[in-house]
PDB file of C-alpha atoms in Angstrom:
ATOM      1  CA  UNK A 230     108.936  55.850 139.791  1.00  0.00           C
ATOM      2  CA  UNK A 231     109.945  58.918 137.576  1.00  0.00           C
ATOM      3  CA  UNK A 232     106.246  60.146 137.565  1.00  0.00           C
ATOM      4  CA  UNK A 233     106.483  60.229 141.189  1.00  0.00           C
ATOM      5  CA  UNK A 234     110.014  62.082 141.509  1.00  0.00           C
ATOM      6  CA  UNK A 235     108.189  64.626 138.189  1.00  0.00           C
ATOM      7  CA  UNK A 236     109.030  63.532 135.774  1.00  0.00           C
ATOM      8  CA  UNK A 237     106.235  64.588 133.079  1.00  0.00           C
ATOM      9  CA  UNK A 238     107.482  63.000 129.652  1.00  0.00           C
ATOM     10  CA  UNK A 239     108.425  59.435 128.337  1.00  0.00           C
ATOM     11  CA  UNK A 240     110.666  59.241 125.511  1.00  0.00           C
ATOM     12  CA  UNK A 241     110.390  55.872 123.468  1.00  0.00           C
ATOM     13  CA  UNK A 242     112.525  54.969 120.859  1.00  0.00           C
ATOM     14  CA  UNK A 243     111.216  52.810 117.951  1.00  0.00           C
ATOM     15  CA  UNK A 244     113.206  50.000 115.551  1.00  0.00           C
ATOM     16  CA  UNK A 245     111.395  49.112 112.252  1.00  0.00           C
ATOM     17  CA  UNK A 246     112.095  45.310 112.595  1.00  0.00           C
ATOM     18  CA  UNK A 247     114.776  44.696 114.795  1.00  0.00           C
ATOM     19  CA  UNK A 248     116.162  41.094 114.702  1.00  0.00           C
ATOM     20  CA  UNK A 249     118.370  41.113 117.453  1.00  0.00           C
ATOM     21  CA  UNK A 250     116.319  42.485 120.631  1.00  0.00           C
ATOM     22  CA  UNK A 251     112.620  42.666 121.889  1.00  0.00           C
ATOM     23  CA  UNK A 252     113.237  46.005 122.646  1.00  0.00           C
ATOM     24  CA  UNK A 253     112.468  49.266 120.823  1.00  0.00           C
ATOM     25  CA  UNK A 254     109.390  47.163 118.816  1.00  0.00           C
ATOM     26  CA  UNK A 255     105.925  48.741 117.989  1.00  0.00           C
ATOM     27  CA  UNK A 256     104.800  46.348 120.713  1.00  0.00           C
ATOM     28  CA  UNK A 257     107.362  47.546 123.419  1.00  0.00           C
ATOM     29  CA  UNK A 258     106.584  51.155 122.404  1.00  0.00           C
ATOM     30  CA  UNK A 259     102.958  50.020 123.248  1.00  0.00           C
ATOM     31  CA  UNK A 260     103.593  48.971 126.490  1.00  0.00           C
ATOM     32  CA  UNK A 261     105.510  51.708 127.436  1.00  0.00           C
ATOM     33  CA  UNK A 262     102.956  54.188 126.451  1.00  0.00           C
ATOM     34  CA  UNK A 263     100.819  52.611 128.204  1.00  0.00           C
ATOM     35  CA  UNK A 264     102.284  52.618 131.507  1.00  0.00           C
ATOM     36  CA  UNK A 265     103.099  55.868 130.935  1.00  0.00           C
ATOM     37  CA  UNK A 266      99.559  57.168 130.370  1.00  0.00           C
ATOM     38  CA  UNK A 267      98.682  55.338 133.599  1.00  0.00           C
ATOM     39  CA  UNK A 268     101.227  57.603 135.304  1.00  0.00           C
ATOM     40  CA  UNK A 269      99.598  60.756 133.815  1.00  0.00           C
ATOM     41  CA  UNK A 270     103.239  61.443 131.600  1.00  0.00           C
ATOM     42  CA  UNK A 271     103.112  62.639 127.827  1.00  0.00           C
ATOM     43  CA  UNK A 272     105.243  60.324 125.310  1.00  0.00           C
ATOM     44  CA  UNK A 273     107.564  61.336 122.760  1.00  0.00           C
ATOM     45  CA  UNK A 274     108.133  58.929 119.615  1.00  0.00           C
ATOM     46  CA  UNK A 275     111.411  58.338 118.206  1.00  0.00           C
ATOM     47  CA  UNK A 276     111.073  56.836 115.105  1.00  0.00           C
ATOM     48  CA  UNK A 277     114.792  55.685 113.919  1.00  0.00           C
ATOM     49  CA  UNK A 278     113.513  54.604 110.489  1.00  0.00           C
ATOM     50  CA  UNK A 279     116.424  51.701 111.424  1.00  0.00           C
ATOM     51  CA  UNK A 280     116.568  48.104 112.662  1.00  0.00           C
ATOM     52  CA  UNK A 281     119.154  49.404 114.927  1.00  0.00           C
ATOM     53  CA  UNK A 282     120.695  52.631 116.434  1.00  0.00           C
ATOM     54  CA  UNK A 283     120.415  55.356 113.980  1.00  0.00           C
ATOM     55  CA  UNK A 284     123.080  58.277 114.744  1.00  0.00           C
ATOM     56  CA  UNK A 285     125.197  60.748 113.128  1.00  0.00           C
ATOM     57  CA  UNK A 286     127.948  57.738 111.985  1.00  0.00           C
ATOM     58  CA  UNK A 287     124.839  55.431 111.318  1.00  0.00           C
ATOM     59  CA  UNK A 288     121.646  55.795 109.361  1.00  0.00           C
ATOM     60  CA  UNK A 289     121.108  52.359 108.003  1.00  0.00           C
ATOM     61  CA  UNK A 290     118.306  51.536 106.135  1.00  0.00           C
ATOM     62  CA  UNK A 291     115.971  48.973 107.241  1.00  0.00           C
ATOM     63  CA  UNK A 292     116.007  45.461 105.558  1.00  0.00           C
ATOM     64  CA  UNK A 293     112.567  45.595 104.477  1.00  0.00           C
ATOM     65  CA  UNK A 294     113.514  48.867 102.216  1.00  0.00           C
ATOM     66  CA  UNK A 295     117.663  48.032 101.664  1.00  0.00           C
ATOM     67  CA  UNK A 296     116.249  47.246  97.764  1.00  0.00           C
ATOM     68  CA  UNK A 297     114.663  50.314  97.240  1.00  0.00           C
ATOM     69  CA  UNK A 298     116.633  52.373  95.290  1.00  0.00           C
ATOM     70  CA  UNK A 299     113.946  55.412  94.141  1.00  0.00           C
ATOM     71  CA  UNK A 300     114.054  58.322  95.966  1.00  0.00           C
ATOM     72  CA  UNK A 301     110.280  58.544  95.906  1.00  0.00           C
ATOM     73  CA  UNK A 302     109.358  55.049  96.757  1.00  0.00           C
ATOM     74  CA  UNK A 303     111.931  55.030  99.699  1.00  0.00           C
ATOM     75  CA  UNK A 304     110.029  58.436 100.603  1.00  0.00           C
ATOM     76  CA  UNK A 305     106.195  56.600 100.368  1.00  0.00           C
ATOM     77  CA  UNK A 306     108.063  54.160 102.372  1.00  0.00           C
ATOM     78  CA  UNK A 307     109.119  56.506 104.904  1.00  0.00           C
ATOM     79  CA  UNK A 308     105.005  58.010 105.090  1.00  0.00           C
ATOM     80  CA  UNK A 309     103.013  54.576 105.183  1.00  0.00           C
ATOM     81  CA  UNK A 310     105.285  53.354 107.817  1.00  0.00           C
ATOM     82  CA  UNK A 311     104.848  56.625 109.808  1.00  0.00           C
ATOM     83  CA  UNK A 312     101.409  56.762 109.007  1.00  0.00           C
ATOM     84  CA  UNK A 313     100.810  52.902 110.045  1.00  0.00           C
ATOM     85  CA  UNK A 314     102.186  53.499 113.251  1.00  0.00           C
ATOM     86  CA  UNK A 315     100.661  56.579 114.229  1.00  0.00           C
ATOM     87  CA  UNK A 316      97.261  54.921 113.289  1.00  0.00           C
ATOM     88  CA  UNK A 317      97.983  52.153 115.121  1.00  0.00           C
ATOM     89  CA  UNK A 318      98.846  54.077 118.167  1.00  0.00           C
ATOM     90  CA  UNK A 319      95.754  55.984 117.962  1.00  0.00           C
ATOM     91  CA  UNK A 320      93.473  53.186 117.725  1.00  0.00           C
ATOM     92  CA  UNK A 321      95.229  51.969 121.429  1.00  0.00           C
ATOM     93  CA  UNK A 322      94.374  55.460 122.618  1.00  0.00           C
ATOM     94  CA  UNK A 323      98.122  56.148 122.492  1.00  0.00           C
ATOM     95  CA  UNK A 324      98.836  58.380 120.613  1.00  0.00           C
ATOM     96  CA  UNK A 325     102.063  60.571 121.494  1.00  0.00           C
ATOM     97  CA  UNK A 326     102.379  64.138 122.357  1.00  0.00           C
ATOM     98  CA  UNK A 327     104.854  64.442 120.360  1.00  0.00           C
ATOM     99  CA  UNK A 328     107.015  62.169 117.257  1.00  0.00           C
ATOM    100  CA  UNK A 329     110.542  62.619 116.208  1.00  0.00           C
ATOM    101  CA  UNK A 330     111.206  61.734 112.499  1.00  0.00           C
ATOM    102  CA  UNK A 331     114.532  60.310 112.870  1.00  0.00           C
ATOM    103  CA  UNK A 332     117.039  60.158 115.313  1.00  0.00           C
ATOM    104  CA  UNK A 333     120.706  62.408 115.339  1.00  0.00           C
ATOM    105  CA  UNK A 334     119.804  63.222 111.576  1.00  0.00           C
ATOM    106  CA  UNK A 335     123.132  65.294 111.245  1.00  0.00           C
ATOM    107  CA  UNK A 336     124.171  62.900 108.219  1.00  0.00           C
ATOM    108  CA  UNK A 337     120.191  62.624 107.112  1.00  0.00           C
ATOM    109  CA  UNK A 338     118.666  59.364 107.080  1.00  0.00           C
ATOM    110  CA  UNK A 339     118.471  55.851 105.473  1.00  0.00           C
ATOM    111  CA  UNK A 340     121.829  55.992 104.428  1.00  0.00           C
ATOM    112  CA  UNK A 341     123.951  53.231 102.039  1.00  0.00           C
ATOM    113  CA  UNK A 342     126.880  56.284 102.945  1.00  0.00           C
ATOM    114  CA  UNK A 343     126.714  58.358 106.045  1.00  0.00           C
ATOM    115  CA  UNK A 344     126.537  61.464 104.067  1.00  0.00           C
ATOM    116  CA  UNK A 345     124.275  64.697 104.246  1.00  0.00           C
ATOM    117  CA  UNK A 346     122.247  64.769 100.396  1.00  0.00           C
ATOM    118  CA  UNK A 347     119.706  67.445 100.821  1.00  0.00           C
ATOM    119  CA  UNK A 348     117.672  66.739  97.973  1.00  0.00           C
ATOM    120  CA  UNK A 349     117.234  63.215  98.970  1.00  0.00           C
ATOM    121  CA  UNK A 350     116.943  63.453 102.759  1.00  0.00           C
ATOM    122  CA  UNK A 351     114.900  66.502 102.464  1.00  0.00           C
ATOM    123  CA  UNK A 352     112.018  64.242 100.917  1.00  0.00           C
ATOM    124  CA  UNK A 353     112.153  61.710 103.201  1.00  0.00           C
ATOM    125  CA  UNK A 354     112.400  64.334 106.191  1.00  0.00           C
ATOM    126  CA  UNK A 355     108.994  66.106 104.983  1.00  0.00           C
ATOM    127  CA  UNK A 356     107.517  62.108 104.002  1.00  0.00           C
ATOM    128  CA  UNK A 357     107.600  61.561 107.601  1.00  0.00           C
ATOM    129  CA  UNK A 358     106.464  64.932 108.883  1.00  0.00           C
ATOM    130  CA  UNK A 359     103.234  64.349 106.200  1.00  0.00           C
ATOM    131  CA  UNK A 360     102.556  61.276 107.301  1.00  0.00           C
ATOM    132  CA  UNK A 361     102.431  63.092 111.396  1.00  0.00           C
ATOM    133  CA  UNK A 362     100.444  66.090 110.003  1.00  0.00           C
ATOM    134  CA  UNK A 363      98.070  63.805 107.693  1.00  0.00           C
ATOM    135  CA  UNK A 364      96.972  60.924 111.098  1.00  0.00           C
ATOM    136  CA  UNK A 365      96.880  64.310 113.168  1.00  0.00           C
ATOM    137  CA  UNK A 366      94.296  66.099 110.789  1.00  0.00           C
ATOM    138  CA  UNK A 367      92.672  62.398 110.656  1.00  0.00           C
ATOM    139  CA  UNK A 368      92.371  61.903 114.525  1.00  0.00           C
ATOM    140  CA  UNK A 369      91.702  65.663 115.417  1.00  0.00           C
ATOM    141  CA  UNK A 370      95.408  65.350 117.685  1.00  0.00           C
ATOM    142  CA  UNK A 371      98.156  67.300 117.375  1.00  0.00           C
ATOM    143  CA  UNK A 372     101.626  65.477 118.490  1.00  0.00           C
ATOM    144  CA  UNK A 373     104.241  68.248 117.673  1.00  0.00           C
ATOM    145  CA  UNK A 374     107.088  67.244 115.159  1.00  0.00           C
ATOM    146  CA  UNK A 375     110.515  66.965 116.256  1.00  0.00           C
ATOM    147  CA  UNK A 376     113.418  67.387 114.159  1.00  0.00           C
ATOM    148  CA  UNK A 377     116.657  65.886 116.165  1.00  0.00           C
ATOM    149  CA  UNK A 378     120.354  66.232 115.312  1.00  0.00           C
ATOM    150  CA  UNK A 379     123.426  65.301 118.086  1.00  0.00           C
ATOM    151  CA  UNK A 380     125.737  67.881 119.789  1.00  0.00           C
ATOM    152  CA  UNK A 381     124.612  71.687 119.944  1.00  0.00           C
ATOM    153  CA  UNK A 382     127.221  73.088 117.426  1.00  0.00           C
ATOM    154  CA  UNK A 383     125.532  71.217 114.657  1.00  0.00           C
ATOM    155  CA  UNK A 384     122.046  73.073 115.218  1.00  0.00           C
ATOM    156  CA  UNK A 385     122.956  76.440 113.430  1.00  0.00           C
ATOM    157  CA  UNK A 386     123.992  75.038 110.609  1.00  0.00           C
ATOM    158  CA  UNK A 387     121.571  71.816 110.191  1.00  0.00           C
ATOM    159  CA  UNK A 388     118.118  73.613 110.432  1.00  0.00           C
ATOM    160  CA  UNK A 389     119.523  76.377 108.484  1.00  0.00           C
ATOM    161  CA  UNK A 390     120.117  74.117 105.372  1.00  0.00           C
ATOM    162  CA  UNK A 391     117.154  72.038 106.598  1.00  0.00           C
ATOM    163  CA  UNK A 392     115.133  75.494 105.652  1.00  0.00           C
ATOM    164  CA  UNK A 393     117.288  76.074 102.796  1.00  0.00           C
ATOM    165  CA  UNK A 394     115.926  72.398 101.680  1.00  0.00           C
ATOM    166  CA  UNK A 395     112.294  72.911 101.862  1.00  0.00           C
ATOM    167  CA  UNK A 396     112.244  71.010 105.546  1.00  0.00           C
ATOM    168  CA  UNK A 397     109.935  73.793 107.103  1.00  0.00           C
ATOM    169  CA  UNK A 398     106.660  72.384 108.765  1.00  0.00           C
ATOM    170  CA  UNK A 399     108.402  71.205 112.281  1.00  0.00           C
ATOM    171  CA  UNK A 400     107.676  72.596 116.056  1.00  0.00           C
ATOM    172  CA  UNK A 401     110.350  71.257 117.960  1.00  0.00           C
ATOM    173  CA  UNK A 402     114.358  71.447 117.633  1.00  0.00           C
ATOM    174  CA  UNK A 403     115.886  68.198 119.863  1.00  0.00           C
ATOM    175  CA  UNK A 404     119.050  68.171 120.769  1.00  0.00           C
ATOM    176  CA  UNK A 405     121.320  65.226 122.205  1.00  0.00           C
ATOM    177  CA  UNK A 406     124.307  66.255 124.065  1.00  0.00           C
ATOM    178  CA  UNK A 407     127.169  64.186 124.745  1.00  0.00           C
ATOM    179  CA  UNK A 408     129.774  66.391 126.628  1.00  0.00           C
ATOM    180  CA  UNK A 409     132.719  64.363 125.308  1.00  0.00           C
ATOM    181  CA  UNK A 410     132.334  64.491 121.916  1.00  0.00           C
ATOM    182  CA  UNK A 411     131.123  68.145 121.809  1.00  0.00           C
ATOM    183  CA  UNK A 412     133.366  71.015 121.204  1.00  0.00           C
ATOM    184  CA  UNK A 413     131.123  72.835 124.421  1.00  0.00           C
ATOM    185  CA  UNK A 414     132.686  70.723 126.974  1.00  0.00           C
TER     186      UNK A 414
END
């Protein structure tokens, strides 16, 4: 149906092991890029690096990685999983145009406190964008990396300290808007 009214691009979110819905699985993703494909539409993947809705009040880590305390284990975390996926979706000839490493990022990601920690997030930020550059070099594809924070007014200064941070090697900025929480109204 959206294919046919032009619409060109899918958008799939993806859990890590959500308990509490069938949707937003690797196998759901699957499906939907599939019947996307059929329709002739590129797919974007949103990788939460969540069992649930990651946003800029909630970043929670999922439970398969809630022990992990190191930095740098939490970060291989962050690249296998990325990795795993994007192999996997390869293998189905589904790979996606395009993968977002983490969703509304404003506070970073796999948070015990919703709080920006530059250091910290910064590593797991370029762990995921590795783990897209490293299946990309291995498949000969090229999905673009998208960085994604919510409401316009954060961009400026996000990406800013983002570059400040070391989080460089991205091609796309995403943006979600919701009018009535943003001061453009």
């Amino acid at each position: 149906l959206f294919s046919e009214h032009g619409t060109n691009l899918v958008r799939a979110r993806l859990w890590h092991n959500p308990t509490w819905t069938d949707y937003s699985t690797l196998a759901d993703v699957k499906k939907t890029f599939a019947r996307a494909k059929e329709a002739g539409m590129a797919t974007l993947l949103d990788i939460h690096y969540s069992d649930e809705w990651a946003d800029p009040g909630k970043q929670n880590i999922p439970a398969a990685w809630e022990k992990i305390e190191d930095e740098d284990e939490l970060a291989e975390a962050v690249y296998q999983y990325t990795h795993d996926v994007l192999s996997e979706l390869h293998r189905e000839g589904l790979m996606p145009a395009f993968v977002q490493v983490g969703n509304e990022t404003n506070s970073g990601m796999l948070k015990r406190k919703v709080k920006l920690d530059w250091p910290r997030d910064a590593k797991l930020f370029n762990a995921g964008i590795k783990a897209v550059r490293d299946v990309a070099k291995k498949t000969h594809t090229a999905p673009k990396v998208i960085l994604h924070v919510a409401q316009p007014e954060n961009t400026g200064w996000w990406f800013r300290e983002a570059q400040e941070n070391g989080v460089t090697d991205f091609d796309v900025i995403g943006i979600s808007y919701y009018a009535q929480w943003s001061e453009f109204s």
